[in-house]
Structure formats: structure tokens, C-alpha cells
């Protein structure tokens, strides 16, 4: 497949981006082709009518989509391939992972190459998803402060979540990893600031003033309304995000009064290094293998 140029979109391109919904009722080969092109160009793909109504057939259709894009990988030591994204904070006090609560999630990348989210039930209010283009964050930082941009290409501490690579204990990685990498002119990003800070803290490393300033500038642009593409997923809508090209976030939300009506998404993590190659330092592979 020929290289498709990545489009450095921001919020002002919303009208153009609105017209790119993919019809999910097409045959799988056509859907994969269109989704791949959209992922190369925008870093995301929006699909409607991909799935049937009941949860089991929806999960099966999502699984087929994921298997055609790459390899579906587990999202926790529990090993689920299709994960429920729901507010479980009332029944699972032990689970600290943000996607199992109703709170806000700030812009970050998940570890896998791709994340697919399918909406079974939106929230009563809130729960807006927003996407931010890595290339746009990068170029705004470049225009503001070249030294801080260069800092983000240097290694930062990072964190190994529990269960990764067959080990039971969470902890800091031995090697460090840059926030930005470049491969064939394409910028990629791995970003979740709490893990950078947790890793530094655990190793008793103090981040330098320049590192903190670089992360602050990154956060400033990643949370800027001028860059974010905002959408609230409706029932039956699916979004696929290339984690190295686009960060995702979610506003907090309020659920419907009945527990069976609570906001409910299905999520896949897909490893696809051949289809979407990035710099080796940003190939995270199967985290829970
Ligand atoms: Fe996430």
C-alpha cells in the first residue's frame, strides 16, 4: 500500500472531518480498506452501522474487524479481548483504572497500535470523547519553543503496568522512552503523564525543570479547544484511533438512574505494527502477553 500522508488537522477542520463516516454495513474487506486509509490520513476512523443490536453479535463483529486490522491483544491481566468500558466504581472499589469509572480522562495514548470503541449506550449527560492530533501538538510546540520540543524527543522514565510481560509486579521500566519519535517523516507519540511521574517518583529521580516545562507545554496544547475534535458517540457508532498519531480523552459524565441503562462501550486493543509502522521505541506490542 502506498504511503498516505498524515493530515495535521485541528478543530477548525471539523466540517471536512464530519463527512468521513464509514458505512459499517459494507463487506469487511471494503470496511478494512476505508478504515486503514482513514487511520493513515487522520489517525482515526469513524464507523456507523457496523454492529448488530445485541452485545454478543456486536462483540463478534468487532472481533472480526480487529482480526482483519491486526492482532487483538488483552487489555489487562484478566485477559479480556473485548472489554466493557463502564462505570464499575460502585461495585469494584479495588479497580483504579480510569476507564472503569465516570471521571474525566485527559488526553493520552493507550499502549496498543489501535483502540476501537463501540457505543452500546451513551451517558445521560457528558461522556464526550475528544481526539487530539499528535502532529498538531508537535507543530504548535515547535512554533512556541524549539528547546522544549527537543526535550520531548529525549528519554523520559516510564511505567510498566501490573501483569505486563508475564510479571506480577508493576514498576518502572529499566529503559527510558521519548514522548515523541519520528520515523520516515511521521511523528509518533506515547503519552500518559501520570506514568512518567510515578516512574520518576518510584526511582527517586527528579524530573528536570526543562522536562517539566516540556510536559506542561505538551499538556497545554493537548487540552487546547483549538486542537480537539469533539464528539459524543451515539448508540451503534464505532471509533478506531491510531494511538501513536492521535490522543484520546473523555469528559466526565452522569449515568442514567437505572443501573442497566448506564453508559456502556465495548473496547478492543489491536496490535498492528505492519499496517501502521512507527519507530521501534514506540512499538509497545502485547503488554499483557
Ligand atoms: Fe485510553
mmCIF file with all atom_site columns, C-alpha atoms in Angstrom, residues 125-258:
data_model
loop_
_atom_site.group_PDB
_atom_site.id
_atom_site.type_symbol
_atom_site.label_atom_id
_atom_site.label_alt_id
_atom_site.label_comp_id
_atom_site.label_asym_id
_atom_site.label_entity_id
_atom_site.label_seq_id
_atom_site.pdbx_PDB_ins_code
_atom_site.Cartn_x
_atom_site.Cartn_y
_atom_site.Cartn_z
_atom_site.occupancy
_atom_site.B_iso_or_equiv
_atom_site.pdbx_formal_charge
_atom_site.auth_seq_id
_atom_site.auth_comp_id
_atom_site.auth_asym_id
_atom_site.auth_atom_id
_atom_site.pdbx_PDB_model_num
ATOM 1   C CA . UNK A 1 125 ? -25.157 13.726  30.148 1.00 0.00 ? 125 UNK A CA 1
ATOM 2   C CA . UNK A 1 126 ? -21.458 14.213  29.338 1.00 0.00 ? 126 UNK A CA 1
ATOM 3   C CA . UNK A 1 127 ? -19.072 11.453  28.294 1.00 0.00 ? 127 UNK A CA 1
ATOM 4   C CA . UNK A 1 128 ? -17.903 13.412  25.260 1.00 0.00 ? 128 UNK A CA 1
ATOM 5   C CA . UNK A 1 129 ? -14.886 11.871  23.525 1.00 0.00 ? 129 UNK A CA 1
ATOM 6   C CA . UNK A 1 130 ? -12.228 14.137  22.184 1.00 0.00 ? 130 UNK A CA 1
ATOM 7   C CA . UNK A 1 131 ? -9.311  13.447  19.926 1.00 0.00 ? 131 UNK A CA 1
ATOM 8   C CA . UNK A 1 132 ? -6.139  15.472  19.527 1.00 0.00 ? 132 UNK A CA 1
ATOM 9   C CA . UNK A 1 133 ? -3.744  15.154  16.625 1.00 0.00 ? 133 UNK A CA 1
ATOM 10  C CA . UNK A 1 134 ? -0.168  14.386  17.716 1.00 0.00 ? 134 UNK A CA 1
ATOM 11  C CA . UNK A 1 135 ? 1.241   16.202  14.673 1.00 0.00 ? 135 UNK A CA 1
ATOM 12  C CA . UNK A 1 136 ? -0.692  19.368  15.568 1.00 0.00 ? 136 UNK A CA 1
ATOM 13  C CA . UNK A 1 137 ? 0.515   19.269  19.199 1.00 0.00 ? 137 UNK A CA 1
ATOM 14  C CA . UNK A 1 138 ? 4.055   18.724  17.910 1.00 0.00 ? 138 UNK A CA 1
ATOM 15  C CA . UNK A 1 139 ? 3.920   21.604  15.414 1.00 0.00 ? 139 UNK A CA 1
ATOM 16  C CA . UNK A 1 140 ? 2.420   24.035  17.952 1.00 0.00 ? 140 UNK A CA 1
ATOM 17  C CA . UNK A 1 141 ? 5.200   23.180  20.420 1.00 0.00 ? 141 UNK A CA 1
ATOM 18  C CA . UNK A 1 142 ? 7.759   23.659  17.604 1.00 0.00 ? 142 UNK A CA 1
ATOM 19  C CA . UNK A 1 143 ? 6.363   27.116  16.862 1.00 0.00 ? 143 UNK A CA 1
ATOM 20  C CA . UNK A 1 144 ? 6.412   28.057  20.570 1.00 0.00 ? 144 UNK A CA 1
ATOM 21  C CA . UNK A 1 145 ? 9.683   26.674  21.956 1.00 0.00 ? 145 UNK A CA 1
ATOM 22  C CA . UNK A 1 146 ? 12.212  24.629  19.981 1.00 0.00 ? 146 UNK A CA 1
ATOM 23  C CA . UNK A 1 147 ? 14.212  23.667  23.096 1.00 0.00 ? 147 UNK A CA 1
ATOM 24  C CA . UNK A 1 148 ? 11.159  22.133  24.772 1.00 0.00 ? 148 UNK A CA 1
ATOM 25  C CA . UNK A 1 149 ? 10.303  20.288  21.567 1.00 0.00 ? 149 UNK A CA 1
ATOM 26  C CA . UNK A 1 150 ? 13.802  18.774  21.519 1.00 0.00 ? 150 UNK A CA 1
ATOM 27  C CA . UNK A 1 151 ? 13.363  17.755  25.174 1.00 0.00 ? 151 UNK A CA 1
ATOM 28  C CA . UNK A 1 152 ? 10.310  15.665  24.249 1.00 0.00 ? 152 UNK A CA 1
ATOM 29  C CA . UNK A 1 153 ? 12.490  13.663  21.804 1.00 0.00 ? 153 UNK A CA 1
ATOM 30  C CA . UNK A 1 154 ? 14.793  12.750  24.711 1.00 0.00 ? 154 UNK A CA 1
ATOM 31  C CA . UNK A 1 155 ? 14.154  9.785   27.060 1.00 0.00 ? 155 UNK A CA 1
ATOM 32  C CA . UNK A 1 156 ? 11.631  10.034  29.908 1.00 0.00 ? 156 UNK A CA 1
ATOM 33  C CA . UNK A 1 157 ? 11.040  7.457   32.654 1.00 0.00 ? 157 UNK A CA 1
ATOM 34  C CA . UNK A 1 158 ? 8.031   5.246   32.012 1.00 0.00 ? 158 UNK A CA 1
ATOM 35  C CA . UNK A 1 159 ? 5.969   2.697   33.862 1.00 0.00 ? 159 UNK A CA 1
ATOM 36  C CA . UNK A 1 160 ? 5.206   -0.974  33.480 1.00 0.00 ? 160 UNK A CA 1
ATOM 37  C CA . UNK A 1 161 ? 1.655   -1.821  34.473 1.00 0.00 ? 161 UNK A CA 1
ATOM 38  C CA . UNK A 1 162 ? 0.860   -4.880  36.524 1.00 0.00 ? 162 UNK A CA 1
ATOM 39  C CA . UNK A 1 163 ? 0.931   -8.137  34.614 1.00 0.00 ? 163 UNK A CA 1
ATOM 40  C CA . UNK A 1 164 ? 2.912   -6.853  31.643 1.00 0.00 ? 164 UNK A CA 1
ATOM 41  C CA . UNK A 1 165 ? 5.387   -9.279  30.080 1.00 0.00 ? 165 UNK A CA 1
ATOM 42  C CA . UNK A 1 166 ? 4.240   -12.027 32.398 1.00 0.00 ? 166 UNK A CA 1
ATOM 43  C CA . UNK A 1 167 ? 5.387   -10.366 35.601 1.00 0.00 ? 167 UNK A CA 1
ATOM 44  C CA . UNK A 1 168 ? 3.150   -9.825  38.592 1.00 0.00 ? 168 UNK A CA 1
ATOM 45  C CA . UNK A 1 169 ? 4.640   -6.593  39.892 1.00 0.00 ? 169 UNK A CA 1
ATOM 46  C CA . UNK A 1 170 ? 4.099   -3.142  38.453 1.00 0.00 ? 170 UNK A CA 1
ATOM 47  C CA . UNK A 1 171 ? 7.155   -0.874  38.429 1.00 0.00 ? 171 UNK A CA 1
ATOM 48  C CA . UNK A 1 172 ? 9.413   1.452   36.478 1.00 0.00 ? 172 UNK A CA 1
ATOM 49  C CA . UNK A 1 173 ? 10.990  0.235   33.228 1.00 0.00 ? 173 UNK A CA 1
ATOM 50  C CA . UNK A 1 174 ? 14.776  -0.124  33.123 1.00 0.00 ? 174 UNK A CA 1
ATOM 51  C CA . UNK A 1 175 ? 14.932  1.782   29.844 1.00 0.00 ? 175 UNK A CA 1
ATOM 52  C CA . UNK A 1 176 ? 13.555  5.247   29.203 1.00 0.00 ? 176 UNK A CA 1
ATOM 53  C CA . UNK A 1 177 ? 11.384  6.317   26.274 1.00 0.00 ? 177 UNK A CA 1
ATOM 54  C CA . UNK A 1 178 ? 10.852  9.633   24.448 1.00 0.00 ? 178 UNK A CA 1
ATOM 55  C CA . UNK A 1 179 ? 7.393   11.219  24.211 1.00 0.00 ? 179 UNK A CA 1
ATOM 56  C CA . UNK A 1 180 ? 7.932   11.941  20.502 1.00 0.00 ? 180 UNK A CA 1
ATOM 57  C CA . UNK A 1 181 ? 9.700   9.766   17.920 1.00 0.00 ? 181 UNK A CA 1
ATOM 58  C CA . UNK A 1 182 ? 9.995   10.216  14.183 1.00 0.00 ? 182 UNK A CA 1
ATOM 59  C CA . UNK A 1 183 ? 10.002  7.542   11.524 1.00 0.00 ? 183 UNK A CA 1
ATOM 60  C CA . UNK A 1 184 ? 10.054  8.323   7.763  1.00 0.00 ? 184 UNK A CA 1
ATOM 61  C CA . UNK A 1 185 ? 8.872   11.887  8.423  1.00 0.00 ? 185 UNK A CA 1
ATOM 62  C CA . UNK A 1 186 ? 5.952   10.746  10.543 1.00 0.00 ? 186 UNK A CA 1
ATOM 63  C CA . UNK A 1 187 ? 5.831   11.838  14.190 1.00 0.00 ? 187 UNK A CA 1
ATOM 64  C CA . UNK A 1 188 ? 4.560   9.345   16.769 1.00 0.00 ? 188 UNK A CA 1
ATOM 65  C CA . UNK A 1 189 ? 3.775   9.778   20.439 1.00 0.00 ? 189 UNK A CA 1
ATOM 66  C CA . UNK A 1 190 ? 3.415   7.687   23.596 1.00 0.00 ? 190 UNK A CA 1
ATOM 67  C CA . UNK A 1 191 ? 1.901   9.742   26.388 1.00 0.00 ? 191 UNK A CA 1
ATOM 68  C CA . UNK A 1 192 ? 0.383   9.209   29.800 1.00 0.00 ? 192 UNK A CA 1
ATOM 69  C CA . UNK A 1 193 ? 1.890   11.753  32.182 1.00 0.00 ? 193 UNK A CA 1
ATOM 70  C CA . UNK A 1 194 ? 0.877   10.061  35.476 1.00 0.00 ? 194 UNK A CA 1
ATOM 71  C CA . UNK A 1 195 ? 3.041   7.051   34.500 1.00 0.00 ? 195 UNK A CA 1
ATOM 72  C CA . UNK A 1 196 ? 6.071   9.271   33.746 1.00 0.00 ? 196 UNK A CA 1
ATOM 73  C CA . UNK A 1 197 ? 5.691   10.910  37.167 1.00 0.00 ? 197 UNK A CA 1
ATOM 74  C CA . UNK A 1 198 ? 5.037   7.629   39.001 1.00 0.00 ? 198 UNK A CA 1
ATOM 75  C CA . UNK A 1 199 ? 8.136   6.062   37.445 1.00 0.00 ? 199 UNK A CA 1
ATOM 76  C CA . UNK A 1 200 ? 10.324  9.063   38.378 1.00 0.00 ? 200 UNK A CA 1
ATOM 77  C CA . UNK A 1 201 ? 8.931   9.121   41.922 1.00 0.00 ? 201 UNK A CA 1
ATOM 78  C CA . UNK A 1 202 ? 9.460   5.383   42.474 1.00 0.00 ? 202 UNK A CA 1
ATOM 79  C CA . UNK A 1 203 ? 13.081  5.601   41.280 1.00 0.00 ? 203 UNK A CA 1
ATOM 80  C CA . UNK A 1 204 ? 13.620  8.827   43.253 1.00 0.00 ? 204 UNK A CA 1
ATOM 81  C CA . UNK A 1 205 ? 14.562  10.646  40.073 1.00 0.00 ? 205 UNK A CA 1
ATOM 82  C CA . UNK A 1 206 ? 13.662  14.313  39.970 1.00 0.00 ? 206 UNK A CA 1
ATOM 83  C CA . UNK A 1 207 ? 12.421  15.437  36.567 1.00 0.00 ? 207 UNK A CA 1
ATOM 84  C CA . UNK A 1 208 ? 14.439  18.458  35.422 1.00 0.00 ? 208 UNK A CA 1
ATOM 85  C CA . UNK A 1 209 ? 12.862  21.915  35.120 1.00 0.00 ? 209 UNK A CA 1
ATOM 86  C CA . UNK A 1 210 ? 13.130  21.595  31.337 1.00 0.00 ? 210 UNK A CA 1
ATOM 87  C CA . UNK A 1 211 ? 11.378  18.209  31.363 1.00 0.00 ? 211 UNK A CA 1
ATOM 88  C CA . UNK A 1 212 ? 8.516   19.566  33.499 1.00 0.00 ? 212 UNK A CA 1
ATOM 89  C CA . UNK A 1 213 ? 8.209   22.656  31.275 1.00 0.00 ? 213 UNK A CA 1
ATOM 90  C CA . UNK A 1 214 ? 8.126   20.436  28.171 1.00 0.00 ? 214 UNK A CA 1
ATOM 91  C CA . UNK A 1 215 ? 5.371   18.247  29.662 1.00 0.00 ? 215 UNK A CA 1
ATOM 92  C CA . UNK A 1 216 ? 3.420   21.352  30.731 1.00 0.00 ? 216 UNK A CA 1
ATOM 93  C CA . UNK A 1 217 ? 3.608   22.769  27.209 1.00 0.00 ? 217 UNK A CA 1
ATOM 94  C CA . UNK A 1 218 ? 2.538   19.402  25.793 1.00 0.00 ? 218 UNK A CA 1
ATOM 95  C CA . UNK A 1 219 ? -0.469  19.368  28.173 1.00 0.00 ? 219 UNK A CA 1
ATOM 96  C CA . UNK A 1 220 ? -1.338  22.952  27.260 1.00 0.00 ? 220 UNK A CA 1
ATOM 97  C CA . UNK A 1 221 ? -1.711  22.092  23.573 1.00 0.00 ? 221 UNK A CA 1
ATOM 98  C CA . UNK A 1 222 ? -3.171  18.608  24.075 1.00 0.00 ? 222 UNK A CA 1
ATOM 99  C CA . UNK A 1 223 ? -6.009  20.197  26.080 1.00 0.00 ? 223 UNK A CA 1
ATOM 100 C CA . UNK A 1 224 ? -6.491  23.189  23.781 1.00 0.00 ? 224 UNK A CA 1
ATOM 101 C CA . UNK A 1 225 ? -10.001 23.672  22.371 1.00 0.00 ? 225 UNK A CA 1
ATOM 102 C CA . UNK A 1 226 ? -8.404  24.865  19.127 1.00 0.00 ? 226 UNK A CA 1
ATOM 103 C CA . UNK A 1 227 ? -6.961  21.404  18.503 1.00 0.00 ? 227 UNK A CA 1
ATOM 104 C CA . UNK A 1 228 ? -9.517  18.979  19.916 1.00 0.00 ? 228 UNK A CA 1
ATOM 105 C CA . UNK A 1 229 ? -12.051 17.196  17.755 1.00 0.00 ? 229 UNK A CA 1
ATOM 106 C CA . UNK A 1 230 ? -15.063 16.571  19.979 1.00 0.00 ? 230 UNK A CA 1
ATOM 107 C CA . UNK A 1 231 ? -17.800 14.017  19.505 1.00 0.00 ? 231 UNK A CA 1
ATOM 108 C CA . UNK A 1 232 ? -20.221 12.157  21.748 1.00 0.00 ? 232 UNK A CA 1
ATOM 109 C CA . UNK A 1 233 ? -20.530 8.595   20.491 1.00 0.00 ? 233 UNK A CA 1
ATOM 110 C CA . UNK A 1 234 ? -24.124 7.596   19.876 1.00 0.00 ? 234 UNK A CA 1
ATOM 111 C CA . UNK A 1 235 ? -25.580 4.113   20.147 1.00 0.00 ? 235 UNK A CA 1
ATOM 112 C CA . UNK A 1 236 ? -24.203 1.961   17.305 1.00 0.00 ? 236 UNK A CA 1
ATOM 113 C CA . UNK A 1 237 ? -21.238 4.242   16.498 1.00 0.00 ? 237 UNK A CA 1
ATOM 114 C CA . UNK A 1 238 ? -17.655 2.946   16.469 1.00 0.00 ? 238 UNK A CA 1
ATOM 115 C CA . UNK A 1 239 ? -14.394 4.841   16.574 1.00 0.00 ? 239 UNK A CA 1
ATOM 116 C CA . UNK A 1 240 ? -10.930 3.453   15.882 1.00 0.00 ? 240 UNK A CA 1
ATOM 117 C CA . UNK A 1 241 ? -7.901  5.511   16.933 1.00 0.00 ? 241 UNK A CA 1
ATOM 118 C CA . UNK A 1 242 ? -4.241  5.061   15.968 1.00 0.00 ? 242 UNK A CA 1
ATOM 119 C CA . UNK A 1 243 ? -2.667  5.561   19.399 1.00 0.00 ? 243 UNK A CA 1
ATOM 120 C CA . UNK A 1 244 ? 0.668   6.790   18.058 1.00 0.00 ? 244 UNK A CA 1
ATOM 121 C CA . UNK A 1 245 ? -0.903  9.551   15.860 1.00 0.00 ? 245 UNK A CA 1
ATOM 122 C CA . UNK A 1 246 ? -3.911  10.699  17.878 1.00 0.00 ? 246 UNK A CA 1
ATOM 123 C CA . UNK A 1 247 ? -4.501  11.030  21.629 1.00 0.00 ? 247 UNK A CA 1
ATOM 124 C CA . UNK A 1 248 ? -7.919  10.328  23.089 1.00 0.00 ? 248 UNK A CA 1
ATOM 125 C CA . UNK A 1 249 ? -9.713  11.764  26.107 1.00 0.00 ? 249 UNK A CA 1
ATOM 126 C CA . UNK A 1 250 ? -13.164 11.773  27.628 1.00 0.00 ? 250 UNK A CA 1
ATOM 127 C CA . UNK A 1 251 ? -15.117 14.274  29.693 1.00 0.00 ? 251 UNK A CA 1
ATOM 128 C CA . UNK A 1 252 ? -16.742 13.117  32.934 1.00 0.00 ? 252 UNK A CA 1
ATOM 129 C CA . UNK A 1 253 ? -20.358 12.016  32.758 1.00 0.00 ? 253 UNK A CA 1
ATOM 130 C CA . UNK A 1 254 ? -23.550 11.296  34.655 1.00 0.00 ? 254 UNK A CA 1
ATOM 131 C CA . UNK A 1 255 ? -25.263 7.986   34.165 1.00 0.00 ? 255 UNK A CA 1
ATOM 132 C CA . UNK A 1 256 ? -28.961 7.259   33.802 1.00 0.00 ? 256 UNK A CA 1
ATOM 133 C CA . UNK A 1 257 ? -30.742 6.443   37.121 1.00 0.00 ? 257 UNK A CA 1
ATOM 134 C CA . UNK A 1 258 ? -31.182 2.728   36.322 1.00 0.00 ? 258 UNK A CA 1
#
